[in-house]
Amino acid sequence: LTMILALTCWRLLAGGTTAGQDAITQFYPWYSYLGERLREFGIPSWNPSQFSGAPFASDPQSGWSYLPAMALFTAFPLGVAVQLFIVFHLALAGYSTYWLARAIRIVPLGAFTAGAAYMLSGPIFSRSVCCPAQVQVGAWVPLLLVGAELALRQPILRRRIAWIVLSALAMSQILASWLGQGSYYALMLVGAFLAWRSLVQP
């Protein structure tokens, strides 16, 4: 998976970052401004550069409360942060899909195939160029399901807490990425998964 990730990232990042319209005109400028304000230990409540000024932290897609954007765009200059942002989401998608496949007892070769296929799928690889919100949601979904699956397997409530926290973290990042269509698709998916694993195939 690491070799596939390296080849995939080389294709996207060699000679300059490949980026599409939504990423260049909306998300990366927002994340850059977010990083600037956080480096100054400020709360980015207002964006003075958009529409003669607009609310920022209250915008659910601004990156405020999306931990990877807050960390990477604060710690690194824009060009490096964008590249690390893309690599992080491709890695999260591939490795967490592998983990999910192993959690539901798929053999290692099948889990590797699942991880590679998901990392290179349209919603992850192709959208990593143009549409950060979709990639962010897609990358966290397998981790959301890993937490749900492993929590269901624990017979004692206190042993479930760590896995519930993992699922909650993944869901919080999905909500911070795309409060709307992406979020309610993820909520319906995890609800259906929990219903299936609790009622149909416990």
Tab-separated table of C-alpha atoms in Angstrom:
chain	number	residue	atom	x	y	z
A	1	LEU	CA	0.000	0.000	0.000
A	2	THR	CA	2.864	2.366	0.768
A	3	MET	CA	4.399	1.746	-2.666
A	4	ILE	CA	1.046	2.414	-4.345
A	5	LEU	CA	0.619	5.555	-2.235
A	6	ALA	CA	4.098	6.776	-3.257
A	7	LEU	CA	3.418	6.201	-6.970
A	8	THR	CA	0.007	7.842	-6.695
A	9	CYS	CA	1.392	10.905	-4.929
A	10	TRP	CA	4.268	11.189	-7.398
A	11	ARG	CA	1.725	11.333	-10.209
A	12	LEU	CA	-0.220	14.105	-8.466
A	13	LEU	CA	2.650	16.115	-7.005
A	14	ALA	CA	5.726	15.744	-9.244
A	15	GLY	CA	6.554	18.989	-11.011
A	16	GLY	CA	3.921	20.925	-9.057
A	17	THR	CA	0.650	20.059	-7.352
A	18	THR	CA	-2.245	19.106	-9.600
A	19	ALA	CA	-5.282	21.022	-8.375
A	20	GLY	CA	-8.738	21.840	-9.721
A	21	GLN	CA	-11.057	24.801	-9.604
A	22	ASP	CA	-12.761	24.286	-6.215
A	23	ALA	CA	-9.440	23.578	-4.515
A	24	ILE	CA	-7.649	26.601	-5.998
A	25	THR	CA	-10.436	29.175	-5.772
A	26	GLN	CA	-12.057	28.178	-2.489
A	27	PHE	CA	-10.575	25.560	-0.187
A	28	TYR	CA	-6.826	26.224	-0.286
A	29	PRO	CA	-7.191	30.014	0.084
A	30	TRP	CA	-9.508	29.402	3.051
A	31	TYR	CA	-7.123	26.896	4.622
A	32	SER	CA	-4.193	29.242	4.017
A	33	TYR	CA	-6.012	32.076	5.789
A	34	LEU	CA	-6.938	29.674	8.596
A	35	GLY	CA	-3.272	28.733	9.024
A	36	GLU	CA	-2.177	32.377	9.033
A	37	ARG	CA	-4.619	33.283	11.787
A	38	LEU	CA	-3.753	30.215	13.884
A	39	ARG	CA	-0.018	30.977	13.596
A	40	GLU	CA	-0.830	34.368	15.113
A	41	PHE	CA	-2.813	32.619	17.900
A	42	GLY	CA	-5.998	34.238	16.639
A	43	ILE	CA	-9.486	32.881	16.019
A	44	PRO	CA	-10.389	33.336	12.348
A	45	SER	CA	-13.893	34.627	12.984
A	46	TRP	CA	-13.962	36.981	9.967
A	47	ASN	CA	-12.492	36.728	6.467
A	48	PRO	CA	-11.775	40.255	5.196
A	49	SER	CA	-10.802	39.053	1.693
A	50	GLN	CA	-14.100	37.563	0.551
A	51	PHE	CA	-17.225	39.513	-0.477
A	52	SER	CA	-15.866	42.666	1.201
A	53	GLY	CA	-15.744	40.593	4.388
A	54	ALA	CA	-17.583	37.432	5.419
A	55	PRO	CA	-17.952	35.178	8.489
A	56	PHE	CA	-15.221	32.540	8.546
A	57	ALA	CA	-15.227	30.283	11.617
A	58	SER	CA	-19.010	29.924	11.384
A	59	ASP	CA	-18.731	28.673	7.780
A	60	PRO	CA	-18.923	24.862	8.054
A	61	GLN	CA	-16.514	24.316	5.133
A	62	SER	CA	-13.875	26.891	6.065
A	63	GLY	CA	-11.570	24.317	7.677
A	64	TRP	CA	-12.186	25.613	11.182
A	65	SER	CA	-12.476	22.478	13.363
A	66	TYR	CA	-11.153	20.245	10.553
A	67	LEU	CA	-8.024	19.020	12.327
A	68	PRO	CA	-5.803	18.097	9.326
A	69	ALA	CA	-6.363	21.514	7.721
A	70	MET	CA	-5.781	23.315	11.011
A	71	ALA	CA	-2.557	21.391	11.705
A	72	LEU	CA	-0.980	21.267	8.234
A	73	PHE	CA	-1.780	24.783	7.045
A	74	THR	CA	-0.604	26.232	10.365
A	75	ALA	CA	2.660	24.277	10.486
A	76	PHE	CA	3.733	24.523	6.829
A	77	PRO	CA	3.767	27.074	4.004
A	78	LEU	CA	0.889	26.772	1.535
A	79	GLY	CA	2.708	24.805	-1.192
A	80	VAL	CA	3.977	22.150	1.240
A	81	ALA	CA	0.732	22.045	3.236
A	82	VAL	CA	-1.335	21.310	0.111
A	83	GLN	CA	0.912	18.404	-0.835
A	84	LEU	CA	0.878	16.935	2.669
A	85	PHE	CA	-2.897	17.433	2.805
A	86	ILE	CA	-3.365	15.344	-0.349
A	87	VAL	CA	-0.946	12.633	0.835
A	88	PHE	CA	-2.638	12.449	4.251
A	89	HIS	CA	-6.094	11.830	2.772
A	90	LEU	CA	-4.918	9.241	0.256
A	91	ALA	CA	-3.054	7.412	3.049
A	92	LEU	CA	-6.016	7.630	5.432
A	93	ALA	CA	-8.346	6.207	2.780
A	94	GLY	CA	-6.048	3.326	1.826
A	95	TYR	CA	-4.802	2.254	5.254
A	96	SER	CA	-8.148	2.592	7.031
A	97	THR	CA	-9.867	0.572	4.291
A	98	TYR	CA	-7.240	-2.133	4.770
A	99	TRP	CA	-7.906	-2.035	8.535
A	100	LEU	CA	-11.670	-2.254	7.977
A	101	ALA	CA	-11.261	-5.224	5.651
A	102	ARG	CA	-9.093	-7.047	8.185
A	103	ALA	CA	-11.572	-6.174	10.963
A	104	ILE	CA	-14.355	-7.919	9.042
A	105	ARG	CA	-12.036	-10.915	8.538
A	106	ILE	CA	-11.043	-10.465	4.908
A	107	VAL	CA	-7.698	-12.179	4.224
A	108	PRO	CA	-4.619	-9.900	3.903
A	109	LEU	CA	-4.466	-10.055	0.091
A	110	GLY	CA	-8.153	-9.138	-0.142
A	111	ALA	CA	-7.686	-6.352	2.393
A	112	PHE	CA	-4.717	-5.018	0.426
A	113	THR	CA	-6.802	-5.089	-2.761
A	114	ALA	CA	-9.642	-3.259	-0.999
A	115	GLY	CA	-7.286	-0.595	0.379
A	116	ALA	CA	-5.572	-0.037	-2.962
A	117	ALA	CA	-8.861	0.010	-4.888
A	118	TYR	CA	-10.443	2.536	-2.534
A	119	MET	CA	-7.361	4.767	-2.476
A	120	LEU	CA	-7.331	4.813	-6.300
A	121	SER	CA	-11.118	5.130	-6.708
A	122	GLY	CA	-12.851	8.101	-8.304
A	123	PRO	CA	-14.195	9.572	-5.045
A	124	ILE	CA	-10.684	9.591	-3.527
A	125	PHE	CA	-7.927	9.760	-6.152
A	126	SER	CA	-9.751	11.691	-8.882
A	127	ARG	CA	-11.469	14.063	-6.462
A	128	SER	CA	-8.202	14.787	-4.629
A	129	VAL	CA	-7.413	17.170	-7.478
A	130	CYS	CA	-10.599	19.228	-7.488
A	131	CYS	CA	-12.838	18.673	-4.507
A	132	PRO	CA	-11.307	18.559	-1.016
A	133	ALA	CA	-14.667	18.306	0.792
A	134	GLN	CA	-15.583	15.076	-1.011
A	135	VAL	CA	-12.137	13.562	-0.452
A	136	GLN	CA	-12.193	14.517	3.219
A	137	VAL	CA	-15.531	12.768	3.760
A	138	GLY	CA	-14.515	9.719	1.730
A	139	ALA	CA	-11.182	9.327	3.509
A	140	TRP	CA	-12.742	9.284	7.002
A	141	VAL	CA	-15.623	6.885	6.229
A	142	PRO	CA	-13.613	3.628	6.550
A	143	LEU	CA	-12.282	4.731	9.945
A	144	LEU	CA	-15.851	5.544	11.008
A	145	LEU	CA	-16.847	1.953	10.153
A	146	VAL	CA	-13.733	0.454	11.807
A	147	GLY	CA	-14.702	2.081	15.094
A	148	ALA	CA	-18.312	0.909	14.751
A	149	GLU	CA	-17.287	-2.669	13.929
A	150	LEU	CA	-14.760	-3.011	16.725
A	151	ALA	CA	-17.084	-1.381	19.279
A	152	LEU	CA	-19.828	-3.879	18.434
A	153	ARG	CA	-17.454	-6.771	19.038
A	154	GLN	CA	-16.682	-5.810	22.622
A	155	PRO	CA	-18.899	-7.607	25.154
A	156	ILE	CA	-18.303	-5.046	27.932
A	157	LEU	CA	-19.272	-1.398	27.580
A	158	ARG	CA	-16.024	0.053	28.962
A	159	ARG	CA	-14.064	-1.842	26.304
A	160	ARG	CA	-16.165	-0.189	23.628
A	161	ILE	CA	-15.277	3.345	24.664
A	162	ALA	CA	-12.000	3.643	22.711
A	163	TRP	CA	-13.658	2.395	19.512
A	164	ILE	CA	-16.677	4.663	20.006
A	165	VAL	CA	-14.262	7.590	20.426
A	166	LEU	CA	-12.506	6.581	17.179
A	167	SER	CA	-15.853	6.542	15.331
A	168	ALA	CA	-16.850	9.834	16.943
A	169	LEU	CA	-13.570	11.439	15.855
A	170	ALA	CA	-14.111	10.243	12.278
A	171	MET	CA	-17.712	11.499	12.276
A	172	SER	CA	-16.677	14.859	13.730
A	173	GLN	CA	-14.181	15.316	10.906
A	174	ILE	CA	-16.802	14.363	8.322
A	175	LEU	CA	-19.171	16.949	9.811
A	176	ALA	CA	-16.363	19.524	9.767
A	177	SER	CA	-15.654	18.701	6.115
A	178	TRP	CA	-19.073	18.841	4.516
A	179	LEU	CA	-22.020	19.739	6.703
A	180	GLY	CA	-24.742	18.662	4.300
A	181	GLN	CA	-24.892	15.950	1.679
A	182	GLY	CA	-21.555	14.329	2.604
A	183	SER	CA	-22.392	14.245	6.302
A	184	TYR	CA	-25.851	12.786	6.007
A	185	TYR	CA	-24.628	10.137	3.562
A	186	ALA	CA	-22.004	9.134	6.141
A	187	LEU	CA	-24.607	9.097	8.935
A	188	MET	CA	-26.965	6.922	6.844
A	189	LEU	CA	-24.081	4.584	5.999
A	190	VAL	CA	-22.929	4.079	9.585
A	191	GLY	CA	-26.565	3.719	10.721
A	192	ALA	CA	-27.206	1.027	8.115
A	193	PHE	CA	-23.919	-0.697	9.000
A	194	LEU	CA	-24.776	-0.739	12.712
A	195	ALA	CA	-28.289	-2.028	11.986
A	196	TRP	CA	-26.919	-4.806	9.775
A	197	ARG	CA	-24.250	-5.866	12.256
A	198	SER	CA	-26.619	-5.649	15.253
A	199	LEU	CA	-29.813	-7.146	13.838
A	200	VAL	CA	-29.056	-9.146	10.697
A	201	GLN	CA	-25.534	-10.466	11.200
A	202	PRO	CA	-24.597	-10.020	14.857
